[in-house]
JSON list of C-alpha atoms in Angstrom, two decimals:
[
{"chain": "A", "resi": 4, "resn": "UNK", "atom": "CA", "xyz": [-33.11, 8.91, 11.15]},
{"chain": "A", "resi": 5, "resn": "UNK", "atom": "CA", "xyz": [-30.04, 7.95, 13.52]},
{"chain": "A", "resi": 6, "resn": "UNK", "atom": "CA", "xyz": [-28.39, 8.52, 16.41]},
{"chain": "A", "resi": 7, "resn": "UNK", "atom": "CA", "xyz": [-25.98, 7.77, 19.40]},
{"chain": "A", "resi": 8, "resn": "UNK", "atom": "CA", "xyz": [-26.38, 7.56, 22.92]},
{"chain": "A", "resi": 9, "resn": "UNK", "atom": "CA", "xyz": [-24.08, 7.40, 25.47]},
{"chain": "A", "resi": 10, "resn": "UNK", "atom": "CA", "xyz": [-24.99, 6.98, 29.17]},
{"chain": "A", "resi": 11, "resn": "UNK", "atom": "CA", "xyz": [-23.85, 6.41, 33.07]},
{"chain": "A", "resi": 12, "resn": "UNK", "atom": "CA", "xyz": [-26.04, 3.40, 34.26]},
{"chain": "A", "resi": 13, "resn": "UNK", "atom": "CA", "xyz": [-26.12, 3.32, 38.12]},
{"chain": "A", "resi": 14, "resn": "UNK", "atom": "CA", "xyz": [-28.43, 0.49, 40.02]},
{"chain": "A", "resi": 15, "resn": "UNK", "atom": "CA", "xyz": [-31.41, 2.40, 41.53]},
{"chain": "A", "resi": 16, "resn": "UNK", "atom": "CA", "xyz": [-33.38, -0.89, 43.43]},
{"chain": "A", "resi": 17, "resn": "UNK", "atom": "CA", "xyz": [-33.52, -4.75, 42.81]},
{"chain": "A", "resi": 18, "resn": "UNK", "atom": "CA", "xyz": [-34.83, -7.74, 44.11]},
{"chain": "A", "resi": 19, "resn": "UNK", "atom": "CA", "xyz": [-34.58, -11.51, 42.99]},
{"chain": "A", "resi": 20, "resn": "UNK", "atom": "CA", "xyz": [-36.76, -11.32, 39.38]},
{"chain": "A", "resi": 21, "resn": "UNK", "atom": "CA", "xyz": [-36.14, -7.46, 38.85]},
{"chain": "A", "resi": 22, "resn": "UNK", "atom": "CA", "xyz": [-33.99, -4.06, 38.89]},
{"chain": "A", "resi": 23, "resn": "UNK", "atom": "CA", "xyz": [-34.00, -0.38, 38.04]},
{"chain": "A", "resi": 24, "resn": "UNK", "atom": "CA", "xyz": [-31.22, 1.89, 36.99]},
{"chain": "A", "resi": 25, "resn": "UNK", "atom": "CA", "xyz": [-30.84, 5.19, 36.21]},
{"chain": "A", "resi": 26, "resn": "UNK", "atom": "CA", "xyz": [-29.31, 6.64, 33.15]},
{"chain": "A", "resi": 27, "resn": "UNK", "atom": "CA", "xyz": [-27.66, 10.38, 32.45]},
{"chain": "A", "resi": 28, "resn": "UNK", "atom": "CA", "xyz": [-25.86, 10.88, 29.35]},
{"chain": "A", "resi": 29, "resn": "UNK", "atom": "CA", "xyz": [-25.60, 12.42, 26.47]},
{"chain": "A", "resi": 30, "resn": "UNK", "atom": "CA", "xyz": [-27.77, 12.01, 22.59]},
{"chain": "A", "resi": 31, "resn": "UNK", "atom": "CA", "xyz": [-27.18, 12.70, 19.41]},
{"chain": "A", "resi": 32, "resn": "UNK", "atom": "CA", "xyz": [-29.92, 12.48, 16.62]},
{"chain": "A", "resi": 33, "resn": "UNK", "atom": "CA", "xyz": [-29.69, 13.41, 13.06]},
{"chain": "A", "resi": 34, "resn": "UNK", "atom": "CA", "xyz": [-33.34, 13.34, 11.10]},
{"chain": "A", "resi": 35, "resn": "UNK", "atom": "CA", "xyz": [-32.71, 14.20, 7.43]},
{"chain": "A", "resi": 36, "resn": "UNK", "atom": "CA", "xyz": [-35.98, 14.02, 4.65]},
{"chain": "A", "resi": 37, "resn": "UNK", "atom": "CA", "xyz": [-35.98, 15.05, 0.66]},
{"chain": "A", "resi": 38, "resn": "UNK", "atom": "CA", "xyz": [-39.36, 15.35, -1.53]},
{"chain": "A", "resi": 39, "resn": "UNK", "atom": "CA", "xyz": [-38.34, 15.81, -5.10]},
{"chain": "A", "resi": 40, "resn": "UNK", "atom": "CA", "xyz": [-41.21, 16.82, -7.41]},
{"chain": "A", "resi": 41, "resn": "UNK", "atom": "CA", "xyz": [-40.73, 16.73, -11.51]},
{"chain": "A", "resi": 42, "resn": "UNK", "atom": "CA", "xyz": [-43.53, 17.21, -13.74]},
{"chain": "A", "resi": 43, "resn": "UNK", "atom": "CA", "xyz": [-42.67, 17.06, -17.35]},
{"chain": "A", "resi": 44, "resn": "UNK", "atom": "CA", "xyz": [-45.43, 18.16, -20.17]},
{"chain": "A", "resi": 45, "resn": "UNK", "atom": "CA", "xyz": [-45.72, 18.32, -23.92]},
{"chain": "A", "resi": 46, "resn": "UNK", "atom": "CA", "xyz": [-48.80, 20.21, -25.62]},
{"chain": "A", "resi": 47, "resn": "UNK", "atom": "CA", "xyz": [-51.15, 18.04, -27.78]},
{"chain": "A", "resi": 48, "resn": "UNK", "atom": "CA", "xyz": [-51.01, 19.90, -31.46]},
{"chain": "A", "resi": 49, "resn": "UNK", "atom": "CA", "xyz": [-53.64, 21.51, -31.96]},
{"chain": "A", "resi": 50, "resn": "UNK", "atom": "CA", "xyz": [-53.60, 23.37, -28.61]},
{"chain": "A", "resi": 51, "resn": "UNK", "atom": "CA", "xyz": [-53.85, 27.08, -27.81]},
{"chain": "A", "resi": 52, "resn": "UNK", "atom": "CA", "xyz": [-50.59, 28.50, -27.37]},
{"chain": "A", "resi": 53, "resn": "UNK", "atom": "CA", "xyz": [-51.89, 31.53, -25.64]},
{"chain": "A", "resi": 54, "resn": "UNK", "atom": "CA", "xyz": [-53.12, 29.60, -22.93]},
{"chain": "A", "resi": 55, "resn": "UNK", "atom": "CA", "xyz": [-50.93, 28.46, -19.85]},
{"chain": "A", "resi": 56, "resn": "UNK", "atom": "CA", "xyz": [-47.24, 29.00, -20.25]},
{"chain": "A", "resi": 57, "resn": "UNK", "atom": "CA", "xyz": [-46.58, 28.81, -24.52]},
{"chain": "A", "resi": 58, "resn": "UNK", "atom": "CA", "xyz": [-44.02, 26.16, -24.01]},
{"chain": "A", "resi": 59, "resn": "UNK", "atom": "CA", "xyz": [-44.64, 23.13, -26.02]},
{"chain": "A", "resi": 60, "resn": "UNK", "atom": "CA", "xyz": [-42.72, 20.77, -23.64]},
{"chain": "A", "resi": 61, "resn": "UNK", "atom": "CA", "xyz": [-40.88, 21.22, -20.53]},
{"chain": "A", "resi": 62, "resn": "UNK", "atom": "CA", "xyz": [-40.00, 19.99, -17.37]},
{"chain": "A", "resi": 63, "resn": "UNK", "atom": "CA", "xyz": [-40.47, 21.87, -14.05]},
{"chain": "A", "resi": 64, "resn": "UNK", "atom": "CA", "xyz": [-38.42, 20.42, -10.92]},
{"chain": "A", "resi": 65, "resn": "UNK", "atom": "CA", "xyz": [-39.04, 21.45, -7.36]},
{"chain": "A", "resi": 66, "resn": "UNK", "atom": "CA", "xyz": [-37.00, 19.72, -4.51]},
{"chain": "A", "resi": 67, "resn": "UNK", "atom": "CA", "xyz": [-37.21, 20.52, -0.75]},
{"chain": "A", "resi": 68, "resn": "UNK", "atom": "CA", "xyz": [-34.28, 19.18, 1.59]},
{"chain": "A", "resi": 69, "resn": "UNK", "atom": "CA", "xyz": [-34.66, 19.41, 5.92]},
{"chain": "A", "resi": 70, "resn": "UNK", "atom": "CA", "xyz": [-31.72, 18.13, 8.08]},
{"chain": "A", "resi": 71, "resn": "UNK", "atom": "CA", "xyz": [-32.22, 18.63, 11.94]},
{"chain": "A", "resi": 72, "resn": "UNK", "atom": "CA", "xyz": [-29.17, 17.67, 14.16]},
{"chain": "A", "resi": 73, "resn": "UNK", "atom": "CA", "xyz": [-29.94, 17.31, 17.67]},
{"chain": "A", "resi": 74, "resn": "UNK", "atom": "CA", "xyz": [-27.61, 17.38, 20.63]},
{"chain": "A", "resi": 75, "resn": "UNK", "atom": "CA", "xyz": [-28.27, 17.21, 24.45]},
{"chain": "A", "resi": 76, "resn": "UNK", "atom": "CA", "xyz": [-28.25, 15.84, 27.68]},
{"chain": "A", "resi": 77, "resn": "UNK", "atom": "CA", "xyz": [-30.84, 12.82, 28.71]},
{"chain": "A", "resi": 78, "resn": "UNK", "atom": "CA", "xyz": [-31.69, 11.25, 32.01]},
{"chain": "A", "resi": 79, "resn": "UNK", "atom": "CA", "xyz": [-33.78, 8.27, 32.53]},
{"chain": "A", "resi": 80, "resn": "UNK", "atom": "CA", "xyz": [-34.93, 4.72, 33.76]},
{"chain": "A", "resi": 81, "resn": "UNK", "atom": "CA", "xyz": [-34.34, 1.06, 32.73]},
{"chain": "A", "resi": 82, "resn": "UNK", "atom": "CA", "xyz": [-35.44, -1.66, 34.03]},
{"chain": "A", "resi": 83, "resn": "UNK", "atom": "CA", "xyz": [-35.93, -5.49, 33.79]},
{"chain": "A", "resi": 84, "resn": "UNK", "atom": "CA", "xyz": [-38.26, -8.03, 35.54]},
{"chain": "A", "resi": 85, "resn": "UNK", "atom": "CA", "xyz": [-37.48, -11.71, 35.10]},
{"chain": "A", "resi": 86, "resn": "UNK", "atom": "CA", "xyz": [-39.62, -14.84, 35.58]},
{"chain": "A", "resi": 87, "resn": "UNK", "atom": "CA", "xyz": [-37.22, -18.40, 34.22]},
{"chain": "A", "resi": 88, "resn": "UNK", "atom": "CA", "xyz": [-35.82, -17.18, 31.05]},
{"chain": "A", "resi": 89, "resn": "UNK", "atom": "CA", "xyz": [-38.22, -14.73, 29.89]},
{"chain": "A", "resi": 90, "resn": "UNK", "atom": "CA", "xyz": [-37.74, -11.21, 30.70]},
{"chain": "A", "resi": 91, "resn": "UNK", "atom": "CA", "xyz": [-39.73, -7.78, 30.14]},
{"chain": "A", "resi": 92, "resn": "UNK", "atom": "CA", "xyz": [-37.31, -4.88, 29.62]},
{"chain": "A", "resi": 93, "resn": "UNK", "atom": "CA", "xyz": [-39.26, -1.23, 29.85]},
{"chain": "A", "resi": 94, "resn": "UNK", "atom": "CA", "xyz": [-37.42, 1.69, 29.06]},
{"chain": "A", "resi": 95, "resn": "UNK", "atom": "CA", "xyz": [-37.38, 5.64, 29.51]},
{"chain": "A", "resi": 96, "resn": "UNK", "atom": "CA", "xyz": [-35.47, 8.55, 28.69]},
{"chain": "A", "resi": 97, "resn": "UNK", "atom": "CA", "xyz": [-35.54, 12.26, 28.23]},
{"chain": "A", "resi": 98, "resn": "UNK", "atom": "CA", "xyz": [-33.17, 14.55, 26.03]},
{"chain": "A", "resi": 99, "resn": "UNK", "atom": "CA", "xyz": [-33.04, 18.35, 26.86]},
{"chain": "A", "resi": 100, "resn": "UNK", "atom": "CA", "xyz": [-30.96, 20.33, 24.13]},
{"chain": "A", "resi": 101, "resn": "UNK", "atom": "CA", "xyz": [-30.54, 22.12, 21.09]},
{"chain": "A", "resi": 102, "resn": "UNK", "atom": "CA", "xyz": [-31.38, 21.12, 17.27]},
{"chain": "A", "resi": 103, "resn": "UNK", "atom": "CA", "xyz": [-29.77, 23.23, 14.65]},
{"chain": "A", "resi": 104, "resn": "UNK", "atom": "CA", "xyz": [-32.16, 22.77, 11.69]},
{"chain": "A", "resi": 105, "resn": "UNK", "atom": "CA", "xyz": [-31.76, 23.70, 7.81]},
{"chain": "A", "resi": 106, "resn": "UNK", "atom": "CA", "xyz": [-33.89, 23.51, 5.00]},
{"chain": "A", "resi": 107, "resn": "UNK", "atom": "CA", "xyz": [-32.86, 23.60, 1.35]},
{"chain": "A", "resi": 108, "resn": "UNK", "atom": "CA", "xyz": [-35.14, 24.74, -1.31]},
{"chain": "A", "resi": 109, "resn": "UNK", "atom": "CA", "xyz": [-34.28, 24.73, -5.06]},
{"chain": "A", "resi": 110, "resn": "UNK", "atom": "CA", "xyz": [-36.60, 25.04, -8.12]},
{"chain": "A", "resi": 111, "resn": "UNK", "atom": "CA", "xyz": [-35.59, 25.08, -11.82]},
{"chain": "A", "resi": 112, "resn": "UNK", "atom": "CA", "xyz": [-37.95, 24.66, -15.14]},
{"chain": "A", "resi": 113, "resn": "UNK", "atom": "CA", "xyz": [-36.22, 23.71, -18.79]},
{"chain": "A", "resi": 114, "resn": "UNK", "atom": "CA", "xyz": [-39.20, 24.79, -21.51]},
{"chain": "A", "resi": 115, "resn": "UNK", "atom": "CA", "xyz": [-39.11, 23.96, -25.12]},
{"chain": "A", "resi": 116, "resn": "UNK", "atom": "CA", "xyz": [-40.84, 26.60, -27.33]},
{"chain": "A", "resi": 117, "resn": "UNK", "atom": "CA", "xyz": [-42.25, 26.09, -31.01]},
{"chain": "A", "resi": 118, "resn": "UNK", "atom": "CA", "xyz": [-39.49, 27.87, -32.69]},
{"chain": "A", "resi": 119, "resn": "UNK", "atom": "CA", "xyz": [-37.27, 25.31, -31.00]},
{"chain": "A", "resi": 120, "resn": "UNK", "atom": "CA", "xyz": [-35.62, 27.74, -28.01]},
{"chain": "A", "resi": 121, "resn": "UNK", "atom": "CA", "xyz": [-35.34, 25.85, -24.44]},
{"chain": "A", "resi": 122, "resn": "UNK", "atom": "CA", "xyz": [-34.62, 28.76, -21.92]},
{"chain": "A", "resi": 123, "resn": "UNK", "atom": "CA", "xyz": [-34.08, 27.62, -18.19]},
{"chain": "A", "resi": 124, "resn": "UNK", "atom": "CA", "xyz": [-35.79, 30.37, -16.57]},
{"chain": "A", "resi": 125, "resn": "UNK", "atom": "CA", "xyz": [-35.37, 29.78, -12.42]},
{"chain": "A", "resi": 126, "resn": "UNK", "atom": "CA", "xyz": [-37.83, 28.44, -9.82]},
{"chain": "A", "resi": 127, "resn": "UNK", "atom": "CA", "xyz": [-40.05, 25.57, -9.93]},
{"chain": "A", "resi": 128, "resn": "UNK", "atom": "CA", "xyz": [-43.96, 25.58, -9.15]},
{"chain": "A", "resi": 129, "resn": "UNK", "atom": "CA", "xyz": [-44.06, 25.46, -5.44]},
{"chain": "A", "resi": 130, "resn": "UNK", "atom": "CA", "xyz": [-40.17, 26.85, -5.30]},
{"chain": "A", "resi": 131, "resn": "UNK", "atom": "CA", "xyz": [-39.90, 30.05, -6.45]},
{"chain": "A", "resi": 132, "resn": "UNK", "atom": "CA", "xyz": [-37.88, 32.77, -6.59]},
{"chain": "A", "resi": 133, "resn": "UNK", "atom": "CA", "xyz": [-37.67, 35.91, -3.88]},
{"chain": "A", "resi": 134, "resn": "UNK", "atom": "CA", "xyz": [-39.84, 33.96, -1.83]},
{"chain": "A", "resi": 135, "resn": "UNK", "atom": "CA", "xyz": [-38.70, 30.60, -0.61]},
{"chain": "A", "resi": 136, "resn": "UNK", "atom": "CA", "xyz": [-35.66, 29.89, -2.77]},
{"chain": "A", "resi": 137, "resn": "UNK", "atom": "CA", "xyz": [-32.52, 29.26, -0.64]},
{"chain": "A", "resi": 138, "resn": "UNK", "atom": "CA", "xyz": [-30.65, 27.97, 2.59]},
{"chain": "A", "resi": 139, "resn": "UNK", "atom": "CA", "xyz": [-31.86, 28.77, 5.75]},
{"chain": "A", "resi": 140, "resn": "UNK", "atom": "CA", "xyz": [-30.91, 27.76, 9.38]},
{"chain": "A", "resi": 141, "resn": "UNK", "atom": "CA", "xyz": [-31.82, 28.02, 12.50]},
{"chain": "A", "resi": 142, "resn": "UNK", "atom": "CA", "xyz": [-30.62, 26.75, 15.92]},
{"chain": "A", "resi": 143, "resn": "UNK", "atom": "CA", "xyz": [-33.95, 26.21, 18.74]},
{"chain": "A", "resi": 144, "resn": "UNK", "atom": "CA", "xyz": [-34.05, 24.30, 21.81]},
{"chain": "A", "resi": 145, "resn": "UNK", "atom": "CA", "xyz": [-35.80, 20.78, 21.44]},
{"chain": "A", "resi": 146, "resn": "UNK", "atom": "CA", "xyz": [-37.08, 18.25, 23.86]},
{"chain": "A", "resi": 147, "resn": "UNK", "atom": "CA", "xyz": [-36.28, 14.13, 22.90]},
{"chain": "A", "resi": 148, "resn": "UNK", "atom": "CA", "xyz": [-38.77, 11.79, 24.93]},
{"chain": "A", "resi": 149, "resn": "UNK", "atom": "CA", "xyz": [-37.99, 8.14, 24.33]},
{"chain": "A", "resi": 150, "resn": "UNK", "atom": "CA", "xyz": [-39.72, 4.86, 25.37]},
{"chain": "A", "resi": 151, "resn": "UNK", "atom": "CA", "xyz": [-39.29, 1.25, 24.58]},
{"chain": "A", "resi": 152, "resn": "UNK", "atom": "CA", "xyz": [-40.17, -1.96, 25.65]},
{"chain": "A", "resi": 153, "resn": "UNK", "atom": "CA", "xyz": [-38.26, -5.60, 25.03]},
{"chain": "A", "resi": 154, "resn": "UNK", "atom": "CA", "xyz": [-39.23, -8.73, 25.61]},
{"chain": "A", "resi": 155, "resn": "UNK", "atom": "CA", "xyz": [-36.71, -11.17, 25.61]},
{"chain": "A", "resi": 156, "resn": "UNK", "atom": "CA", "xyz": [-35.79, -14.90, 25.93]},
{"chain": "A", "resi": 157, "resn": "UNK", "atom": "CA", "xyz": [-32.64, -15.88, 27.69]},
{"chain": "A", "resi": 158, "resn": "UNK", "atom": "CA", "xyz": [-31.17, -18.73, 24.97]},
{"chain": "A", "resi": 159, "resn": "UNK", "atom": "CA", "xyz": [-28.16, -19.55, 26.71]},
{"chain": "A", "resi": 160, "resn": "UNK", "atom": "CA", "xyz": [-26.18, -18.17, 29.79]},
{"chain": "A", "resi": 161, "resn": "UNK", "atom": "CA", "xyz": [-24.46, -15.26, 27.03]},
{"chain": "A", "resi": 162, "resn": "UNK", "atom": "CA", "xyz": [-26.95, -15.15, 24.23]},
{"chain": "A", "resi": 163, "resn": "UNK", "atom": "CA", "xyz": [-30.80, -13.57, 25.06]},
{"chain": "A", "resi": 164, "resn": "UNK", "atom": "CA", "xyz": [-32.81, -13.08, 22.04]},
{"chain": "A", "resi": 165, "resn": "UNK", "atom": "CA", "xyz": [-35.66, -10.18, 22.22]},
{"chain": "A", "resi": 166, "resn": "UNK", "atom": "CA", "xyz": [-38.31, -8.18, 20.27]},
{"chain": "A", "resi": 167, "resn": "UNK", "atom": "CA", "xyz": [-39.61, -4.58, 20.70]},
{"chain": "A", "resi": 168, "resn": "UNK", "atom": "CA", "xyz": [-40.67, -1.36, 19.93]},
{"chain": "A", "resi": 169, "resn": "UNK", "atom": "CA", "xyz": [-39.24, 2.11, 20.65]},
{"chain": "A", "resi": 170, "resn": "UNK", "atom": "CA", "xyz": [-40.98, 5.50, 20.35]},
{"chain": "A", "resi": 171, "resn": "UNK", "atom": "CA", "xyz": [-38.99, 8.89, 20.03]},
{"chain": "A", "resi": 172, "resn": "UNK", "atom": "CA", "xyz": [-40.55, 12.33, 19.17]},
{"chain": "A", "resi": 173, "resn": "UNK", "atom": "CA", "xyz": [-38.20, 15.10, 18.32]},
{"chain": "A", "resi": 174, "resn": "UNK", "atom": "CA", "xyz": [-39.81, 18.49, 19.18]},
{"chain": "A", "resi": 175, "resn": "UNK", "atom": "CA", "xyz": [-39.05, 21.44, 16.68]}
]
């Protein structure tokens, strides 16, 4: 997962130990994930041949590839209260826009028989062919909520060191 952000900050309200701005700009997120499943196999020797698939080794390879790229528009709120050189920095924002997403699935099995012939025969176990094999895209609108909280500790008049946690959920 990673993205960009780029925003208009405009001072909402303030006093002497906080303020509150308002943000509107634009994200950018990319989420990308891979599972790759191999299974290899060798029959013991004195097994059936007629049962299962009469291979007497093999390997059998499924992989399953999602990237969803999401652009859009985001308004929201940061803030900061201060008390001496601590400081507690909340943060909110919302993304409105459109995630193209694609999904790759490829399968392929190599299989060893007793007259020593390895055929490569397509699909995997879970990927397989004229069902799910393939590329396929789509483009969908998507919602991108974010929150995120800092605490920090003012270390010198340019340096403030801080911890925290973010949360962003990509819809779709």
């Amino acid at each position: 997962v990673w993205g960009a952000e780029a925003n208009y900050r405009r001072h909402l309200a303030g006093g002497p130990n906080f303020k509150l701005d308002g943000l509107v700009g634009y994200r950018f997120l990319d989420v990308r994930e891979q599972l790759v499943i191999t299974e290899r196999f060798a029959r013991t020797p004195d097994s059936d041949l007629s049962v299962g698939v009469p291979a007497v080794s093999g390997a059998i390879t499924d992989s399953f590839r999602t990237t969803n790229r999401f652009h859009g528009g985001q308004i929201g709120l940061a803030g900061t209260v201060q008390r001496g050189r601590w400081s507690v920095d909340p943060r909110a924002t919302i993304a409105f826009g459109s995630v193209h997403q694609t999904a790759e699935i490829f399968g392929a099995q190599s299989l060893t028989f007793a007259n020593g012939l390895t055929t490569v025969p397509p699909g995997g176990l879970l990927a397989v062919p004229g069902a799910n094999i393939g590329r396929f895209s789509r483009d969908k609108f998507a919602v991108v909520p974010e929150v995120g909280l800092n605490v920090g500790w003012q270390a010198t008049e340019r340096l403030k060191l801080f911890v925290g946690y973010n949360f962003l959920y990509l819809s779709s």
